[in-house]
Coordinates of C-alpha atoms in Angstrom, one line a residue:
M1 CA -5.6 22.4 -8.8
K2 CA -6.5 18.9 -7.7
K3 CA -3.7 17.4 -9.6
K4 CA -1.2 19.9 -8.4
L5 CA -2.1 19.2 -4.8
L6 CA -1.9 15.4 -5.4
A7 CA 1.5 15.8 -7.1
L8 CA 2.9 17.8 -4.3
A9 CA 1.5 15.5 -1.6
S10 CA 3.0 12.5 -3.5
A11 CA 6.4 14.1 -3.7
L12 CA 6.4 15.0 0.0
F13 CA 5.4 11.5 1.0
M14 CA 8.2 10.0 -1.2
V15 CA 10.9 11.8 0.7
F16 CA 9.5 12.8 4.1
S17 CA 11.4 10.2 6.0
L18 CA 14.7 10.9 4.3
V19 CA 15.1 14.6 5.4
G20 CA 17.3 15.8 8.3
C21 CA 18.8 19.1 9.4
G22 CA 22.4 19.9 9.1
S23 CA 25.0 19.1 6.4
E24 CA 24.3 15.4 6.4
G25 CA 20.6 16.0 5.5
L26 CA 21.5 18.4 2.8
S27 CA 24.1 16.0 1.3
L28 CA 21.5 13.3 1.3
V29 CA 18.9 15.5 -0.4
K30 CA 21.5 16.2 -3.2
E31 CA 22.0 12.5 -3.7
I32 CA 18.3 11.8 -3.9
Q33 CA 17.9 14.7 -6.3
E34 CA 20.5 13.2 -8.6
V35 CA 18.6 9.8 -8.6
Q36 CA 15.4 11.6 -9.5
T37 CA 17.1 12.9 -12.7
W38 CA 17.6 9.4 -14.0
E39 CA 15.3 8.8 -17.0
A40 CA 15.3 5.0 -16.6
V41 CA 16.2 2.7 -13.7
D42 CA 17.1 -1.0 -13.4
Q43 CA 16.3 -2.5 -10.0
T44 CA 16.9 -5.8 -8.2
G45 CA 16.0 -6.6 -4.7
S46 CA 14.4 -8.8 -2.0
M47 CA 11.6 -8.1 0.4
S48 CA 9.8 -9.8 3.2
F49 CA 6.5 -9.0 4.9
D50 CA 5.7 -10.3 8.4
M51 CA 2.6 -10.0 10.5
T52 CA 2.2 -11.4 14.0
M53 CA -0.9 -11.4 16.2
G54 CA -0.5 -13.4 19.4
E55 CA 0.8 -16.8 18.7
E56 CA -0.2 -16.6 15.0
S57 CA 2.2 -15.3 12.4
V58 CA 2.5 -15.0 8.6
K59 CA 5.7 -14.2 6.7
L60 CA 6.1 -13.9 3.0
A61 CA 9.5 -13.5 1.3
M62 CA 10.1 -12.7 -2.4
D63 CA 12.7 -11.4 -4.8
Y64 CA 12.1 -8.9 -7.7
T65 CA 13.6 -7.3 -10.7
A66 CA 12.3 -4.2 -12.4
Y67 CA 12.9 -1.7 -15.2
T68 CA 11.2 1.7 -15.1
V69 CA 11.0 4.6 -17.6
K70 CA 10.0 7.5 -15.4
D71 CA 8.8 10.1 -17.9
K72 CA 6.4 7.6 -19.5
L73 CA 5.3 6.0 -16.2
Q74 CA 6.2 2.6 -17.8
M75 CA 7.5 -0.4 -16.0
E76 CA 8.1 -4.1 -16.3
M77 CA 8.7 -6.1 -13.2
T78 CA 9.1 -9.8 -12.2
V79 CA 8.3 -10.8 -8.6
T80 CA 9.4 -14.3 -7.6
P81 CA 7.7 -15.7 -4.4
K82 CA 10.3 -17.6 -2.3
T83 CA 8.8 -18.8 1.0
L84 CA 5.6 -18.5 3.1
D85 CA 5.9 -19.1 6.8
V86 CA 2.6 -19.6 8.6
S87 CA 3.2 -19.8 12.4
G88 CA 6.4 -21.8 11.9
E89 CA 5.2 -24.0 9.1
V90 CA 7.4 -23.0 6.1
L91 CA 6.2 -23.6 2.5
D92 CA 8.8 -23.4 -0.3
L93 CA 7.2 -21.4 -3.0
A94 CA 10.1 -21.9 -5.5
K95 CA 9.6 -25.7 -5.9
G96 CA 7.4 -28.7 -5.1
E97 CA 3.7 -28.8 -4.7
T98 CA 3.5 -25.3 -3.4
K99 CA 5.5 -23.7 -6.2
L100 CA 4.2 -20.4 -7.5
S101 CA 5.3 -19.0 -10.9
P102 CA 7.0 -15.6 -11.0
I103 CA 4.5 -12.8 -11.2
K104 CA 5.0 -10.6 -14.3
L105 CA 3.8 -7.0 -13.8
Y106 CA 3.7 -4.2 -16.3
M107 CA 2.6 -0.6 -15.9
D108 CA 1.7 1.8 -18.7
G109 CA 0.5 5.1 -17.3
V110 CA -2.5 4.2 -15.1
K111 CA -2.9 0.7 -16.5
L112 CA -1.4 -2.2 -14.5
Y113 CA -0.9 -5.6 -16.0
M114 CA -0.6 -8.9 -14.0
S115 CA 0.2 -12.4 -15.3
S116 CA -2.6 -14.9 -14.8
S117 CA -0.4 -17.9 -14.2
C118 CA 0.4 -17.3 -10.5
L119 CA -3.3 -16.5 -9.7
K120 CA -4.3 -19.8 -11.3
E121 CA -1.8 -21.6 -9.1
I122 CA -3.0 -19.9 -6.0
I123 CA -6.6 -20.8 -6.8
A124 CA -5.5 -24.4 -7.4
L125 CA -3.7 -24.5 -4.0
A126 CA -7.0 -23.5 -2.5
G127 CA -8.7 -26.4 -4.1
A128 CA -10.6 -24.4 -6.8
T129 CA -10.4 -23.7 -10.5
P130 CA -10.4 -20.6 -12.6
A131 CA -14.1 -21.4 -13.4
D132 CA -14.9 -20.9 -9.8
V133 CA -13.8 -17.2 -9.9
A134 CA -14.9 -16.5 -13.5
D135 CA -17.7 -14.2 -12.4
V136 CA -15.0 -11.9 -10.8
L137 CA -11.9 -12.5 -12.9
D138 CA -11.5 -14.0 -16.4
L139 CA -8.1 -15.8 -16.3
S140 CA -8.4 -17.2 -19.8
K141 CA -5.9 -14.6 -21.1
E142 CA -2.2 -14.5 -20.4
F143 CA -2.6 -11.2 -18.5
I144 CA -5.3 -9.3 -16.7
A145 CA -5.1 -5.5 -16.6
F146 CA -6.7 -2.9 -14.3
D147 CA -7.2 0.4 -16.1
M148 CA -7.8 3.5 -14.0
T149 CA -8.1 5.9 -16.9
D150 CA -11.8 6.5 -16.4
T151 CA -11.3 7.0 -12.7
Y152 CA -8.8 9.8 -13.3
K153 CA -11.1 11.4 -15.9
E154 CA -14.0 11.4 -13.4
M155 CA -11.6 13.1 -10.9
G156 CA -10.8 15.7 -13.6
I157 CA -7.2 14.6 -13.7
D158 CA -5.2 14.4 -17.0
I159 CA -2.5 11.8 -16.5
N160 CA -0.1 13.5 -18.8
G161 CA -0.6 16.8 -16.9
L162 CA -0.2 14.9 -13.6
I163 CA 3.2 13.6 -14.7
E164 CA 4.4 17.1 -15.6
D165 CA 3.0 18.6 -12.4
S166 CA 4.6 15.8 -10.3
K167 CA 8.0 16.6 -11.8
K168 CA 7.6 20.3 -11.1
A169 CA 6.2 19.7 -7.6
T170 CA 9.1 17.4 -6.8
A171 CA 11.6 20.0 -7.9
D172 CA 9.8 22.7 -5.9
L173 CA 9.8 20.5 -2.9
Y174 CA 13.5 19.8 -3.0
A175 CA 14.1 23.6 -3.1
E176 CA 12.1 23.8 0.2
L177 CA 13.6 20.8 2.0
G178 CA 16.5 22.8 3.4
K179 CA 14.0 24.9 5.2
L180 CA 12.4 21.9 7.1
D181 CA 13.5 21.4 10.6
T182 CA 13.4 17.8 12.1
D183 CA 15.1 15.8 14.8
I184 CA 15.9 12.9 12.5
A185 CA 19.5 12.1 13.1
I186 CA 21.4 11.1 10.0
K187 CA 24.8 9.3 10.3
Q188 CA 27.0 9.9 7.3
D189 CA 30.0 7.8 6.3
G190 CA 31.2 9.0 3.0
R191 CA 28.2 8.5 0.7
K192 CA 26.5 6.2 3.0
Y193 CA 23.6 7.5 5.2
T194 CA 21.9 5.8 8.1
M195 CA 18.8 6.8 10.0
E196 CA 17.3 5.0 13.0
L197 CA 14.1 6.0 14.7
T198 CA 12.2 4.8 17.8
S199 CA 8.5 4.8 17.9
D200 CA 8.3 8.2 19.6
Q201 CA 10.8 9.7 17.1
M202 CA 8.8 8.3 14.2
V203 CA 5.6 9.9 15.4
E204 CA 7.2 13.2 16.3
A205 CA 9.1 13.4 12.9
C206 CA 5.9 12.6 10.9
I207 CA 3.8 15.1 12.8
S208 CA 6.5 17.8 12.6
L209 CA 6.9 17.3 8.9
F210 CA 3.2 17.2 8.5
A211 CA 2.8 20.5 10.3
Q212 CA 5.6 22.2 8.3
S213 CA 4.3 20.9 5.0
L214 CA 0.8 22.0 6.0
E215 CA 2.1 25.5 6.4
M216 CA 4.0 25.3 3.1
Q217 CA 0.8 24.2 1.3
K218 CA -1.6 26.5 3.1
D219 CA -2.3 28.7 0.2
L220 CA -2.7 25.7 -2.1
L221 CA -5.1 24.0 0.3
V222 CA -7.2 27.1 0.7
A223 CA -7.5 27.5 -3.0
E224 CA -8.4 23.8 -3.4
Y225 CA -11.1 24.1 -0.7
K226 CA -12.6 27.2 -2.4
E227 CA -12.6 25.3 -5.7
M228 CA -14.6 22.6 -3.9
G229 CA -17.2 25.2 -2.9
L230 CA -16.4 25.6 0.8
T231 CA -17.2 28.9 2.5
D232 CA -14.5 31.0 4.3
A233 CA -15.9 29.8 7.6
Q234 CA -15.8 26.2 6.6
I235 CA -12.2 26.6 5.3
E236 CA -11.1 28.2 8.5
L237 CA -12.6 25.4 10.5
T238 CA -11.0 22.7 8.3
M239 CA -7.6 24.3 8.5
A240 CA -7.9 24.5 12.3
Q241 CA -8.8 20.9 12.5
L242 CA -5.8 19.9 10.4
S243 CA -3.6 22.1 12.7
A244 CA -5.1 20.4 15.8
M245 CA -3.8 17.0 14.5
T246 CA -0.2 18.3 15.2
S247 CA -0.8 19.2 18.8
K248 CA 0.8 17.5 21.8
E249 CA -2.7 16.3 22.8
A250 CA -3.0 14.5 19.5
L251 CA 0.5 13.0 19.7
A252 CA 0.0 11.2 23.0
P253 CA -2.5 8.5 22.0
V254 CA -0.7 7.9 18.7
K255 CA 2.6 7.3 20.6
D256 CA 0.9 4.9 22.9
M257 CA -0.7 3.0 20.0
V258 CA 2.6 2.4 18.2
K259 CA 5.0 2.1 21.2
G260 CA 7.7 -0.4 20.5
S261 CA 7.9 0.4 16.8
A262 CA 11.2 1.1 15.1
A263 CA 12.6 2.0 11.7
K264 CA 16.1 1.9 10.1
V265 CA 17.0 3.1 6.7
T266 CA 20.4 2.9 5.1
L267 CA 21.1 4.6 1.7
A268 CA 24.5 4.2 0.0
Y269 CA 25.5 5.9 -3.2
E270 CA 28.0 5.4 -6.0
D271 CA 27.9 7.1 -9.4
G272 CA 24.9 5.8 -11.2
K273 CA 23.9 3.5 -8.3
Q274 CA 21.7 3.7 -5.1
T275 CA 21.5 0.9 -2.6
T276 CA 18.7 0.9 0.0
E277 CA 18.3 -1.2 3.1
Y278 CA 15.1 -0.7 4.9
A279 CA 13.8 -2.4 8.1
F280 CA 10.5 -1.2 9.5
N281 CA 8.7 -2.6 12.6
L282 CA 5.2 -1.3 13.4
N283 CA 3.5 -2.3 16.6
V284 CA -0.2 -1.6 16.8
N285 CA -1.2 -1.9 20.4
V286 CA -4.9 -2.7 20.0
D287 CA -5.4 -2.9 23.8
E288 CA -3.5 -4.0 26.9
D289 CA -3.5 -7.7 25.9
N290 CA -3.4 -7.5 22.1
T291 CA -0.6 -6.2 19.8
V292 CA -0.4 -6.7 16.1
I293 CA 3.2 -6.5 14.7
F294 CA 3.9 -5.7 11.1
K295 CA 7.5 -6.0 9.8
V296 CA 8.9 -5.1 6.4
D297 CA 12.5 -5.8 5.4
M298 CA 13.8 -4.7 2.0
K299 CA 17.1 -4.6 0.2
D300 CA 17.1 -2.8 -3.2
E301 CA 19.8 -1.9 -5.7
A302 CA 18.9 0.8 -8.3
K303 CA 21.1 1.6 -11.3
K304 CA 20.8 4.4 -13.9
A305 CA 19.8 2.8 -17.2
E306 CA 19.4 3.6 -20.8
V307 CA 15.9 4.4 -22.0
K308 CA 14.4 1.6 -24.0
E309 CA 10.9 0.5 -25.2
V310 CA 8.8 -1.4 -22.7
K311 CA 6.6 -3.8 -24.8
M312 CA 3.2 -4.2 -23.1
P313 CA 1.3 -7.6 -23.1
T314 CA -1.1 -8.2 -25.9
D315 CA -3.0 -11.3 -24.7
V316 CA -5.0 -9.3 -22.1
K317 CA -8.3 -9.2 -20.4
V318 CA -8.8 -5.5 -19.4
Y319 CA -10.9 -4.4 -16.4
A320 CA -11.9 -0.8 -15.6
L321 CA -11.5 -0.4 -11.9
E322 CA -15.2 0.6 -11.5
D323 CA -16.4 -2.5 -13.3
L324 CA -14.2 -4.8 -11.1
M325 CA -15.5 -3.1 -8.0
A326 CA -19.1 -3.4 -9.2
V327 CA -18.6 -7.1 -9.8
T328 CA -17.0 -7.6 -6.5
A329 CA -19.8 -5.7 -4.7
E330 CA -22.3 -7.9 -6.5
E331 CA -20.5 -11.0 -5.4
A332 CA -20.4 -9.8 -1.9
A333 CA -24.1 -9.0 -1.9
E334 CA -24.9 -12.5 -3.3
E335 CA -22.8 -14.1 -0.6
A336 CA -24.5 -12.0 2.1
E337 CA -28.0 -13.0 0.7
A338 CA -26.9 -16.7 0.8
I339 CA -25.6 -16.4 4.4
E340 CA -28.9 -14.7 5.4
A341 CA -30.9 -17.4 3.7
E342 CA -28.9 -20.1 5.5
E343 CA -29.3 -18.4 8.9
K344 CA -33.1 -18.0 8.3
A345 CA -33.4 -21.7 7.3
A346 CA -31.5 -22.6 10.5
E347 CA -33.7 -20.5 12.6
E348 CA -36.9 -21.9 11.1
K349 CA -35.5 -25.5 11.6
A350 CA -34.7 -24.7 15.2
A351 CA -38.2 -23.3 15.7
E352 CA -39.8 -26.4 14.2
E353 CA -37.7 -28.7 16.3
K354 CA -38.6 -26.7 19.4
A355 CA -42.3 -26.9 18.5
T356 CA -42.1 -30.6 17.9
Q357 CA -40.3 -31.1 21.2
E358 CA -43.0 -29.1 23.0
V359 CA -45.7 -31.3 21.5
V360 CA -43.8 -34.5 22.6
D361 CA -43.4 -33.1 26.1
T362 CA -47.1 -32.2 26.3
K363 CA -48.1 -35.8 25.2
E364 CA -45.7 -37.3 27.8
E365 CA -47.2 -35.1 30.5
K366 CA -50.7 -36.2 29.6
V367 CA -49.6 -39.9 29.7
E368 CA -48.0 -39.4 33.1
K369 CA -51.1 -37.7 34.5
A370 CA -53.3 -40.4 33.1
A371 CA -51.2 -43.1 34.7

């Protein structure tokens, strides 16, 4: 039951922003359905991430290529860092002293591989060496890998079953999409679809789709909660709390927090090809004087490809996620202890200096009185 719920939620999240009412929305759903039938996909694209807080800003731009075999959850990908802009100071990551090697990524089920070369270069730019981080990451191999197999096992999820459930859940979801009612306007020009949303529309659309998907999954959720051991009263309360999240009262503060945000998505189709242009601007209004702005811009071209073998790296240092988290937690605890020791030493030193000064002051007072 857990994996079915996870699969359905994943499928819903994948397409929630691409659904509209009317013939345009239904046409787009059919286009997306066709892409989902591709067994293998070749992708090329560019992406930039931008964060601004007051006068400080950071922007990272990169290119990528990827090949994915969907049924096997296998992928090989190359990410090439291009530029890093820190508050107007632009670093060229493709050449010179700040050059970073392309990052090679592989995925095999729930195991993710990452090339060590770029990490070594980042560490070097920070004035350190791989030996300085050896307690956390061993970069002596060509690749490091993060394996979540044990994590899934502890959750009672069989990865092969999850893949099959995800396929079925996605198919079931597409069958239900025509029943969803949203105010997302889709402009259609032949096989090109464009959606633009203001911050209020983004919030309203997300909440509306959440409410409708919650209703669609009601029986599934109740069964899941019973499996977790909740009583009928607890389940009723939990469902009521979830429903309350979609109320007008819940919307108001969210709208205020993200006011000024915007999103634009353009999807264009040819036989065996999907082109995506995505511009997302999220304003997080922390308070009246502070706003954090996140921007993501992406251009992606996906083509239907032939299925071929993805050869995984062999010179690899593998980490279970739990082991890595444990090591990281240990490092954090040691740093905290070191900071605490420094603060304690500083306090003791300040106390000694104060006591010494008091003795000096007392002696001077006695000399003055004697005079």
